[in-house]
Short mmCIF file of N, CA and C in Angstrom, two decimals:
data_model
loop_
_atom_site.label_atom_id
_atom_site.label_comp_id
_atom_site.label_asym_id
_atom_site.label_seq_id
_atom_site.Cartn_x
_atom_site.Cartn_y
_atom_site.Cartn_z
N THR A 32 0.94 -1.13 0.12
CA THR A 32 0.26 0.04 0.06
C THR A 32 0.92 1.20 -0.08
N GLY A 33 2.29 1.07 0.00
CA GLY A 33 3.26 2.08 0.47
C GLY A 33 3.04 3.08 1.56
N GLN A 34 2.03 2.44 2.44
CA GLN A 34 2.04 3.53 3.68
C GLN A 34 3.05 2.73 4.75
N GLU A 35 3.66 3.45 5.75
CA GLU A 35 4.58 2.99 6.64
C GLU A 35 3.67 2.18 7.69
N LYS A 36 4.10 1.19 8.39
CA LYS A 36 3.34 0.45 9.37
C LYS A 36 3.92 0.36 10.42
N GLY A 37 5.69 1.00 10.60
CA GLY A 37 5.89 1.22 11.90
C GLY A 37 7.33 1.36 11.94
N ARG A 38 8.07 1.72 12.69
CA ARG A 38 9.50 1.85 12.77
C ARG A 38 10.35 1.34 14.14
N THR A 39 11.40 0.84 13.63
CA THR A 39 12.06 0.17 14.74
C THR A 39 13.58 0.84 14.80
N LYS A 40 14.11 1.61 15.81
CA LYS A 40 15.60 2.03 15.78
C LYS A 40 16.43 0.77 16.05
N ILE A 41 17.27 0.72 14.82
CA ILE A 41 18.38 -0.05 15.16
C ILE A 41 19.45 0.24 14.33
N SER A 42 20.28 0.97 15.11
CA SER A 42 21.44 1.17 14.29
C SER A 42 20.95 2.44 13.19
N ASP A 43 20.46 3.19 13.70
CA ASP A 43 19.65 3.89 12.67
C ASP A 43 18.72 3.64 11.48
N ALA A 44 18.10 2.24 11.69
CA ALA A 44 17.49 1.42 10.60
C ALA A 44 16.09 1.92 10.91
N LYS A 45 15.33 2.01 9.74
CA LYS A 45 13.87 2.29 10.00
C LYS A 45 13.18 1.31 9.35
N TRP A 46 12.32 0.72 9.96
CA TRP A 46 11.40 -0.61 9.58
C TRP A 46 9.92 -0.36 9.35
N ASP A 47 9.09 -0.50 8.21
CA ASP A 47 7.95 -0.29 7.97
C ASP A 47 7.18 -1.49 7.65
N GLY A 48 7.54 -2.43 8.48
CA GLY A 48 6.73 -3.89 8.40
C GLY A 48 6.98 -4.49 7.20
N ARG A 49 7.76 -4.25 6.05
CA ARG A 49 7.88 -4.63 4.96
C ARG A 49 9.17 -4.47 4.38
N ASN A 50 9.81 -3.20 4.68
CA ASN A 50 11.41 -2.89 4.25
C ASN A 50 12.05 -2.21 5.27
N MET A 51 13.15 -2.17 5.39
CA MET A 51 13.98 -1.71 6.16
C MET A 51 15.09 -0.46 5.15
N TYR A 52 14.80 0.40 5.94
CA TYR A 52 15.93 1.61 5.67
C TYR A 52 16.85 1.97 6.73
N ILE A 53 18.09 1.99 6.18
CA ILE A 53 19.29 2.28 6.97
C ILE A 53 20.28 3.38 6.03
N SER A 54 21.03 3.91 6.84
CA SER A 54 22.03 4.55 6.25
C SER A 54 23.54 4.06 6.24
N TYR A 55 23.18 2.82 6.65
CA TYR A 55 24.50 1.84 6.67
C TYR A 55 24.56 0.67 5.68
N GLU A 56 25.27 -0.41 5.76
CA GLU A 56 25.53 -1.37 4.96
C GLU A 56 24.41 -2.72 5.25
N ILE A 57 23.49 -3.25 4.15
CA ILE A 57 22.90 -4.32 4.30
C ILE A 57 24.14 -5.36 3.84
N ILE A 58 24.60 -6.39 4.78
CA ILE A 58 24.99 -7.25 4.20
C ILE A 58 24.78 -8.39 3.57
N GLY A 59 23.27 -8.78 4.08
CA GLY A 59 22.68 -9.90 3.46
C GLY A 59 21.27 -10.60 4.16
N ALA A 60 20.33 -11.52 3.71
CA ALA A 60 19.45 -11.94 4.56
C ALA A 60 19.60 -13.45 4.53
N SER A 61 19.71 -13.99 5.45
CA SER A 61 19.42 -15.66 5.40
C SER A 61 18.60 -16.33 6.57
N ASN A 62 17.88 -17.03 6.34
CA ASN A 62 16.93 -17.78 7.24
C ASN A 62 16.08 -16.82 8.21
N GLY A 63 15.68 -15.54 7.47
CA GLY A 63 14.77 -14.98 8.47
C GLY A 63 15.33 -13.68 8.99
N ILE A 64 17.06 -13.78 8.86
CA ILE A 64 17.56 -12.60 9.66
C ILE A 64 18.32 -11.81 8.60
N VAL A 65 18.09 -10.38 8.59
CA VAL A 65 18.85 -9.47 8.16
C VAL A 65 20.24 -9.01 8.73
N CYS A 66 21.38 -9.14 8.20
CA CYS A 66 22.60 -8.58 9.00
C CYS A 66 23.19 -7.45 8.34
N ILE A 67 23.05 -6.28 9.21
CA ILE A 67 23.67 -5.08 8.92
C ILE A 67 24.98 -4.78 9.63
N ARG A 68 25.72 -3.90 8.67
CA ARG A 68 27.04 -3.27 9.64
C ARG A 68 26.93 -1.85 9.47
N ASP A 69 27.28 -0.99 10.89
CA ASP A 69 26.97 0.16 10.80
C ASP A 69 28.48 0.98 10.44
N VAL A 70 28.64 2.00 10.65
CA VAL A 70 29.67 3.06 10.41
C VAL A 70 30.93 2.52 11.20
N ASN A 71 30.52 2.04 12.52
CA ASN A 71 31.65 1.64 13.47
C ASN A 71 31.95 0.24 13.25
N ASN A 72 31.36 -0.66 12.25
CA ASN A 72 31.73 -1.93 11.99
C ASN A 72 31.40 -3.01 13.00
N ASP A 73 30.33 -2.48 13.74
CA ASP A 73 29.36 -3.39 14.53
C ASP A 73 28.51 -4.10 13.71
N TYR A 74 28.11 -5.35 13.93
CA TYR A 74 27.02 -5.90 13.37
C TYR A 74 25.55 -6.29 13.97
N ASN A 75 24.62 -6.12 13.33
CA ASN A 75 23.44 -6.59 13.80
C ASN A 75 22.39 -7.27 13.15
N GLY A 76 22.16 -8.47 14.04
CA GLY A 76 21.04 -9.32 13.16
C GLY A 76 19.57 -9.02 13.24
N ILE A 77 18.66 -8.63 12.56
CA ILE A 77 17.50 -8.30 12.55
C ILE A 77 16.26 -9.26 11.96
N ASP A 78 15.56 -9.44 12.92
CA ASP A 78 14.26 -10.43 12.53
C ASP A 78 13.64 -9.73 11.10
N LEU A 79 13.63 -10.29 10.05
CA LEU A 79 13.04 -9.95 8.98
C LEU A 79 11.37 -9.82 8.87
N VAL A 80 10.92 -10.81 9.96
CA VAL A 80 9.24 -10.09 10.00
C VAL A 80 8.90 -9.34 10.91
N SER A 81 9.67 -9.22 12.06
CA SER A 81 9.05 -8.02 12.89
C SER A 81 10.13 -6.74 12.74
N GLY A 82 11.26 -6.79 12.32
CA GLY A 82 11.86 -5.61 12.02
C GLY A 82 12.96 -5.36 13.87
N GLN A 83 12.84 -6.33 14.64
CA GLN A 83 13.32 -6.32 15.78
C GLN A 83 14.92 -6.69 15.89
N GLU A 84 15.69 -6.07 16.82
CA GLU A 84 17.10 -6.35 16.52
C GLU A 84 17.16 -7.68 17.62
N ILE A 85 17.84 -8.70 17.10
CA ILE A 85 17.78 -10.04 17.84
C ILE A 85 19.46 -10.16 18.12
N TRP A 86 20.16 -9.62 17.95
CA TRP A 86 21.77 -9.51 18.48
C TRP A 86 22.53 -8.45 17.94
N ASN A 87 23.59 -7.91 18.59
CA ASN A 87 24.36 -7.28 18.37
C ASN A 87 25.94 -7.54 18.47
N PHE A 88 26.85 -7.35 17.51
CA PHE A 88 27.93 -8.10 17.82
C PHE A 88 28.88 -6.80 17.79
N SER A 89 29.70 -6.61 18.49
CA SER A 89 31.03 -5.53 18.60
C SER A 89 32.10 -6.29 19.67
N ASP A 90 33.05 -6.42 18.76
CA ASP A 90 34.46 -6.78 19.59
C ASP A 90 35.13 -5.85 20.04
N GLY A 91 34.93 -4.47 19.71
CA GLY A 91 35.72 -3.20 19.97
C GLY A 91 36.81 -2.72 18.89
N GLU A 92 36.93 -3.87 17.98
CA GLU A 92 38.27 -3.68 17.08
C GLU A 92 37.32 -2.93 15.78
N ARG A 93 38.54 -2.72 14.94
CA ARG A 93 37.95 -1.85 13.76
C ARG A 93 37.58 -3.00 12.71
N GLY A 94 36.63 -2.81 11.85
CA GLY A 94 36.39 -3.59 10.88
C GLY A 94 37.09 -2.94 9.47
N MET A 95 37.32 -3.61 8.34
CA MET A 95 38.00 -3.17 7.18
C MET A 95 36.78 -2.71 6.23
N PRO A 96 37.23 -2.01 5.52
CA PRO A 96 36.40 -1.56 4.40
C PRO A 96 36.02 -2.74 3.43
N LEU A 97 36.67 -3.73 3.37
CA LEU A 97 36.16 -5.00 2.94
C LEU A 97 34.59 -5.69 3.07
N PRO A 98 33.96 -5.95 2.09
CA PRO A 98 32.60 -6.42 2.42
C PRO A 98 32.80 -7.89 3.01
N PRO A 99 31.82 -7.78 4.15
CA PRO A 99 31.44 -9.41 4.95
C PRO A 99 30.70 -10.03 4.13
N VAL A 100 30.80 -11.19 4.26
CA VAL A 100 29.99 -12.38 3.58
C VAL A 100 29.19 -13.26 4.65
N LEU A 101 28.01 -13.49 3.87
CA LEU A 101 27.06 -14.30 4.65
C LEU A 101 27.18 -15.75 3.96
N SER A 102 27.15 -16.91 4.97
CA SER A 102 27.18 -18.05 4.13
C SER A 102 26.86 -19.31 4.93
N ASP A 103 25.96 -20.15 5.10
CA ASP A 103 25.79 -21.27 5.78
C ASP A 103 25.93 -20.62 7.44
N GLY A 104 24.79 -19.89 7.37
CA GLY A 104 24.34 -19.45 8.89
C GLY A 104 25.26 -18.74 9.61
N LYS A 105 26.53 -18.10 9.09
CA LYS A 105 27.79 -17.52 9.58
C LYS A 105 27.58 -16.38 8.79
N LEU A 106 28.47 -15.28 9.70
CA LEU A 106 28.58 -14.02 8.64
C LEU A 106 30.44 -14.09 9.15
N TYR A 107 31.29 -13.81 7.53
CA TYR A 107 32.48 -13.92 7.96
C TYR A 107 33.06 -12.41 7.54
N ALA A 108 33.97 -11.80 8.21
CA ALA A 108 34.25 -10.40 8.09
C ALA A 108 35.82 -10.26 8.34
N ILE A 109 36.60 -9.31 8.14
CA ILE A 109 37.67 -9.10 8.25
C ILE A 109 38.10 -8.06 9.29
N LYS A 110 38.85 -8.27 10.42
CA LYS A 110 38.77 -7.29 11.47
C LYS A 110 40.13 -7.01 11.81
N GLU A 111 40.28 -5.61 11.94
CA GLU A 111 41.88 -5.38 12.30
C GLU A 111 41.74 -5.14 14.00
N GLU A 112 43.04 -5.05 14.26
CA GLU A 112 43.52 -5.11 15.85
C GLU A 112 44.90 -4.32 16.00
N TYR A 113 45.10 -3.43 16.96
CA TYR A 113 46.22 -3.04 16.83
C TYR A 113 46.78 -3.26 18.07
N LEU A 114 48.07 -3.64 18.23
CA LEU A 114 48.86 -4.17 19.47
C LEU A 114 50.13 -3.56 19.23
N ASN A 115 50.73 -2.67 20.22
CA ASN A 115 52.14 -2.20 20.37
C ASN A 115 52.41 -1.35 18.89
N GLY A 116 51.45 -0.73 18.45
CA GLY A 116 51.62 -0.05 17.09
C GLY A 116 51.65 -1.00 15.88
N VAL A 117 51.18 -2.24 16.11
CA VAL A 117 51.33 -3.15 14.76
C VAL A 117 49.77 -3.48 14.52
N THR A 118 49.41 -3.71 13.22
CA THR A 118 48.25 -3.59 12.93
C THR A 118 47.96 -5.12 12.46
N LEU A 119 47.18 -6.08 13.25
CA LEU A 119 47.10 -7.46 12.97
C LEU A 119 45.62 -7.58 12.30
N ASN A 120 45.68 -8.43 11.25
CA ASN A 120 44.36 -8.79 10.80
C ASN A 120 43.85 -10.30 11.02
N TYR A 121 42.39 -10.31 11.05
CA TYR A 121 41.87 -11.58 11.47
C TYR A 121 40.63 -11.76 10.35
N LEU A 122 40.50 -13.09 10.29
CA LEU A 122 38.71 -13.47 9.77
C LEU A 122 38.15 -13.81 10.86
N ILE A 123 37.21 -13.42 10.91
CA ILE A 123 36.28 -13.82 12.03
C ILE A 123 34.85 -14.30 11.51
N ALA A 124 34.40 -15.22 12.15
CA ALA A 124 32.96 -16.21 11.79
C ALA A 124 32.08 -15.79 13.06
N VAL A 125 30.88 -15.26 12.69
CA VAL A 125 29.76 -15.19 13.87
C VAL A 125 28.53 -15.75 13.06
N ASP A 126 28.14 -16.47 14.40
CA ASP A 126 26.67 -17.15 14.04
C ASP A 126 25.76 -16.18 13.93
N ILE A 127 24.94 -16.17 12.65
CA ILE A 127 23.99 -14.89 12.60
C ILE A 127 22.66 -15.28 13.47
N PHE A 128 22.37 -16.63 13.74
CA PHE A 128 21.44 -16.68 14.92
C PHE A 128 21.50 -16.29 16.01
N SER A 129 22.88 -16.20 16.76
CA SER A 129 22.84 -15.71 18.12
C SER A 129 23.85 -14.36 18.13
N GLY A 130 24.64 -14.21 17.35
CA GLY A 130 25.62 -12.99 17.20
C GLY A 130 26.64 -13.52 17.76
N GLN A 131 27.09 -14.51 18.21
CA GLN A 131 28.38 -15.04 18.69
C GLN A 131 29.32 -15.36 18.13
N MET A 132 30.55 -14.81 18.37
CA MET A 132 31.70 -15.16 17.46
C MET A 132 31.94 -16.71 17.93
N ILE A 133 32.31 -17.19 16.41
CA ILE A 133 32.55 -18.94 16.56
C ILE A 133 34.05 -18.90 16.59
N TRP A 134 34.53 -18.17 15.96
CA TRP A 134 36.29 -18.26 15.68
C TRP A 134 36.67 -17.06 15.12
N LYS A 135 38.07 -16.91 15.54
CA LYS A 135 38.74 -15.90 14.75
C LYS A 135 40.23 -16.36 14.72
N THR A 136 40.56 -16.17 13.45
CA THR A 136 41.87 -16.69 12.52
C THR A 136 42.79 -15.59 12.28
N LYS A 137 43.98 -15.27 12.83
CA LYS A 137 44.88 -14.38 12.14
C LYS A 137 45.43 -14.62 10.81
N ILE A 138 45.56 -13.55 10.15
CA ILE A 138 46.10 -13.79 8.72
C ILE A 138 47.46 -13.03 9.09
N GLU A 139 48.69 -13.63 8.84
CA GLU A 139 49.91 -13.07 8.72
C GLU A 139 50.05 -11.83 8.05
N GLU A 140 49.55 -11.80 6.86
CA GLU A 140 49.81 -10.49 5.85
C GLU A 140 48.60 -9.47 6.26
N ASN A 141 48.70 -8.27 5.31
CA ASN A 141 47.65 -7.44 5.29
C ASN A 141 46.41 -7.75 4.35
N VAL A 142 45.53 -7.77 5.05
CA VAL A 142 44.32 -8.58 3.76
C VAL A 142 44.05 -7.53 2.85
N ASP A 143 43.67 -7.99 1.70
CA ASP A 143 43.43 -7.05 0.87
C ASP A 143 42.26 -7.48 -0.16
N THR A 144 41.69 -8.55 0.46
CA THR A 144 40.48 -9.20 -0.47
C THR A 144 39.23 -9.50 0.47
N ALA A 145 38.17 -9.31 0.14
CA ALA A 145 37.06 -10.00 1.01
C ALA A 145 37.21 -11.27 1.13
N PRO A 146 36.29 -12.20 1.98
CA PRO A 146 36.72 -13.63 1.92
C PRO A 146 35.81 -14.13 0.85
N VAL A 147 36.12 -15.25 0.33
CA VAL A 147 35.12 -16.19 -0.28
C VAL A 147 34.99 -17.20 -0.11
N ILE A 148 33.51 -17.83 0.31
CA ILE A 148 33.43 -18.72 0.76
C ILE A 148 33.04 -20.07 -0.19
N SER A 149 33.61 -21.23 -0.30
CA SER A 149 33.22 -22.06 -1.10
C SER A 149 33.38 -23.51 -0.81
N ASN A 150 32.55 -24.37 -0.54
CA ASN A 150 32.57 -25.64 -0.35
C ASN A 150 33.50 -26.00 1.23
N GLY A 151 33.15 -25.11 2.22
CA GLY A 151 33.71 -25.19 3.42
C GLY A 151 35.00 -24.75 3.69
N PHE A 152 35.31 -23.72 2.81
CA PHE A 152 36.59 -23.01 2.90
C PHE A 152 36.40 -21.76 2.91
N ALA A 153 36.97 -20.84 3.44
CA ALA A 153 37.07 -19.44 3.29
C ALA A 153 38.23 -18.90 2.73
N TYR A 154 38.59 -18.35 1.67
CA TYR A 154 39.42 -18.08 0.86
C TYR A 154 39.84 -16.35 1.13
N VAL A 155 41.09 -16.12 1.64
CA VAL A 155 41.24 -14.88 1.54
C VAL A 155 42.51 -14.18 1.26
N GLY A 156 42.72 -13.26 0.70
CA GLY A 156 44.04 -12.69 -0.06
C GLY A 156 44.88 -11.77 0.84
N GLY A 157 46.24 -11.82 1.33
CA GLY A 157 46.82 -10.82 1.52
C GLY A 157 47.84 -10.36 1.16
N TYR A 158 48.61 -9.36 1.48
CA TYR A 158 49.80 -8.86 1.05
C TYR A 158 51.02 -8.42 2.05
N PHE A 159 52.04 -8.55 1.60
CA PHE A 159 53.35 -8.25 2.57
C PHE A 159 54.71 -8.12 1.53
N GLY A 160 55.29 -7.03 1.69
CA GLY A 160 56.31 -6.57 0.88
C GLY A 160 56.15 -6.40 -0.62
N GLY A 161 54.93 -5.89 -0.59
CA GLY A 161 54.75 -6.17 -2.53
C GLY A 161 54.18 -7.53 -3.07
N ASN A 162 53.85 -8.46 -2.35
CA ASN A 162 53.64 -9.70 -2.72
C ASN A 162 52.51 -10.02 -1.96
N HIS A 163 51.34 -10.83 -2.83
CA HIS A 163 50.13 -11.30 -2.27
C HIS A 163 50.03 -12.71 -2.04
N TYR A 164 49.50 -13.27 -1.22
CA TYR A 164 49.39 -14.75 -1.01
C TYR A 164 47.90 -15.15 -0.58
N LEU A 165 47.71 -16.25 -0.47
CA LEU A 165 46.44 -16.71 -0.53
C LEU A 165 46.22 -17.94 0.52
N TYR A 166 45.22 -17.61 1.46
CA TYR A 166 44.87 -18.27 2.64
C TYR A 166 43.72 -18.99 2.45
N PHE A 167 43.67 -20.56 2.91
CA PHE A 167 42.55 -21.25 2.86
C PHE A 167 42.26 -21.72 4.49
N ILE A 168 41.07 -21.44 4.80
CA ILE A 168 40.58 -21.31 6.27
C ILE A 168 39.34 -22.41 6.01
N ASP A 169 39.38 -23.36 7.46
CA ASP A 169 38.24 -24.19 7.16
C ASP A 169 37.22 -23.37 7.94
N THR A 170 35.83 -23.35 7.35
CA THR A 170 34.96 -22.57 7.87
C THR A 170 34.20 -22.95 9.19
N MET A 171 34.54 -24.09 9.59
CA MET A 171 33.77 -24.78 10.82
C MET A 171 34.58 -24.55 11.88
N THR A 172 35.93 -24.49 11.78
CA THR A 172 36.89 -24.39 13.04
C THR A 172 37.64 -23.22 12.71
N GLY A 173 37.83 -22.60 11.71
CA GLY A 173 38.76 -21.51 11.72
C GLY A 173 40.15 -21.61 11.59
N ASP A 174 40.40 -23.21 11.34
CA ASP A 174 41.94 -23.51 11.15
C ASP A 174 42.59 -23.24 9.80
N LEU A 175 43.75 -22.74 9.78
CA LEU A 175 44.44 -22.47 8.61
C LEU A 175 44.78 -23.61 8.01
N LYS A 176 44.29 -24.20 6.82
CA LYS A 176 44.61 -25.23 5.91
C LYS A 176 45.52 -25.20 5.12
N TRP A 177 45.88 -23.89 4.54
CA TRP A 177 47.06 -23.80 3.63
C TRP A 177 47.09 -22.67 3.23
N LYS A 178 48.75 -21.88 3.13
CA LYS A 178 48.60 -21.00 2.61
C LYS A 178 49.88 -20.76 1.34
N SER A 179 49.78 -20.21 0.38
CA SER A 179 50.44 -20.09 -0.66
C SER A 179 51.69 -20.04 -0.14
N SER A 180 52.78 -20.79 -0.71
CA SER A 180 54.31 -20.42 -0.66
C SER A 180 54.87 -19.57 -1.34
N GLU A 181 54.22 -19.17 -2.56
CA GLU A 181 54.72 -18.16 -3.55
C GLU A 181 53.80 -17.24 -3.73
N PRO A 182 54.07 -15.88 -3.95
CA PRO A 182 53.28 -14.97 -4.27
C PRO A 182 52.13 -15.25 -5.35
N VAL A 183 50.71 -14.59 -5.17
CA VAL A 183 50.02 -14.96 -5.94
C VAL A 183 49.48 -13.54 -6.72
N SER A 184 49.47 -13.53 -7.96
CA SER A 184 48.95 -12.32 -8.47
C SER A 184 47.36 -11.99 -8.52
N ASN A 185 46.50 -13.50 -8.58
CA ASN A 185 45.11 -13.17 -8.76
C ASN A 185 44.49 -14.53 -8.33
N TYR A 186 43.48 -14.63 -8.26
CA TYR A 186 42.85 -15.94 -7.85
C TYR A 186 41.46 -16.14 -8.28
N TYR A 187 40.67 -17.09 -8.31
CA TYR A 187 39.31 -17.59 -8.81
C TYR A 187 38.84 -18.80 -7.94
N VAL A 188 37.65 -18.64 -7.25
CA VAL A 188 37.27 -19.70 -6.67
C VAL A 188 35.79 -20.00 -7.51
N SER A 189 35.76 -21.53 -7.53
CA SER A 189 34.39 -21.76 -8.11
C SER A 189 34.33 -23.41 -7.72
N ASP A 190 33.42 -23.68 -7.29
CA ASP A 190 33.00 -25.17 -6.81
C ASP A 190 33.76 -25.72 -5.73
N GLY A 191 34.61 -24.90 -5.10
CA GLY A 191 35.52 -25.51 -4.23
C GLY A 191 37.01 -25.74 -4.80
N LYS A 192 37.06 -25.21 -6.22
CA LYS A 192 38.58 -25.20 -7.19
C LYS A 192 38.71 -24.11 -7.04
N VAL A 193 40.22 -23.75 -7.02
CA VAL A 193 40.83 -22.62 -6.82
C VAL A 193 41.96 -22.53 -7.99
N LEU A 194 41.63 -21.16 -8.85
CA LEU A 194 42.51 -21.00 -10.13
C LEU A 194 43.43 -19.81 -9.42
N PHE A 195 44.68 -20.13 -9.42
CA PHE A 195 45.52 -18.65 -8.85
C PHE A 195 46.56 -18.76 -9.94
N VAL A 196 47.05 -17.21 -10.06
CA VAL A 196 48.33 -16.94 -10.94
C VAL A 196 49.48 -16.79 -9.95
N LYS A 197 50.34 -17.51 -10.08
CA LYS A 197 51.43 -17.00 -9.47
C LYS A 197 52.17 -15.76 -10.09
N SER A 198 52.88 -14.93 -8.93
CA SER A 198 53.26 -13.33 -9.51
C SER A 198 54.31 -13.54 -10.20
#
């Protein structure tokens, strides 16, 4: 009908019973939950039917401008942490039903690609000293399964197969 049915304040979100209006980023929706990221890189899970906030995830660390990804009931995001003047990068997995962090895996290099999820693995690219490397991380455990030993200039993931070009 085009008429507003109500509003819910969630990280400056507006809900009309059918549509959500926010000034921040919608990551995606899965199983009736909309996941959003605000300007502080905090994440919210919002019930798609009621528009009510289900959870808020904030670990006090900065997020990266790289887009987060939803897959298999998890939100995957790159986070930065500062320790003694050094920037550390992590890939985190957050349960979209509870908002609880499932795991946090350190990436040795500076991350320069958003995570790609395929067949139970998260693929993340990082760079150091002008060279790019590729990480394979198990999405169930967060365990690093493999890191390219040689620099990679580009990669493509499809159906669990990875094509990468060495630098």
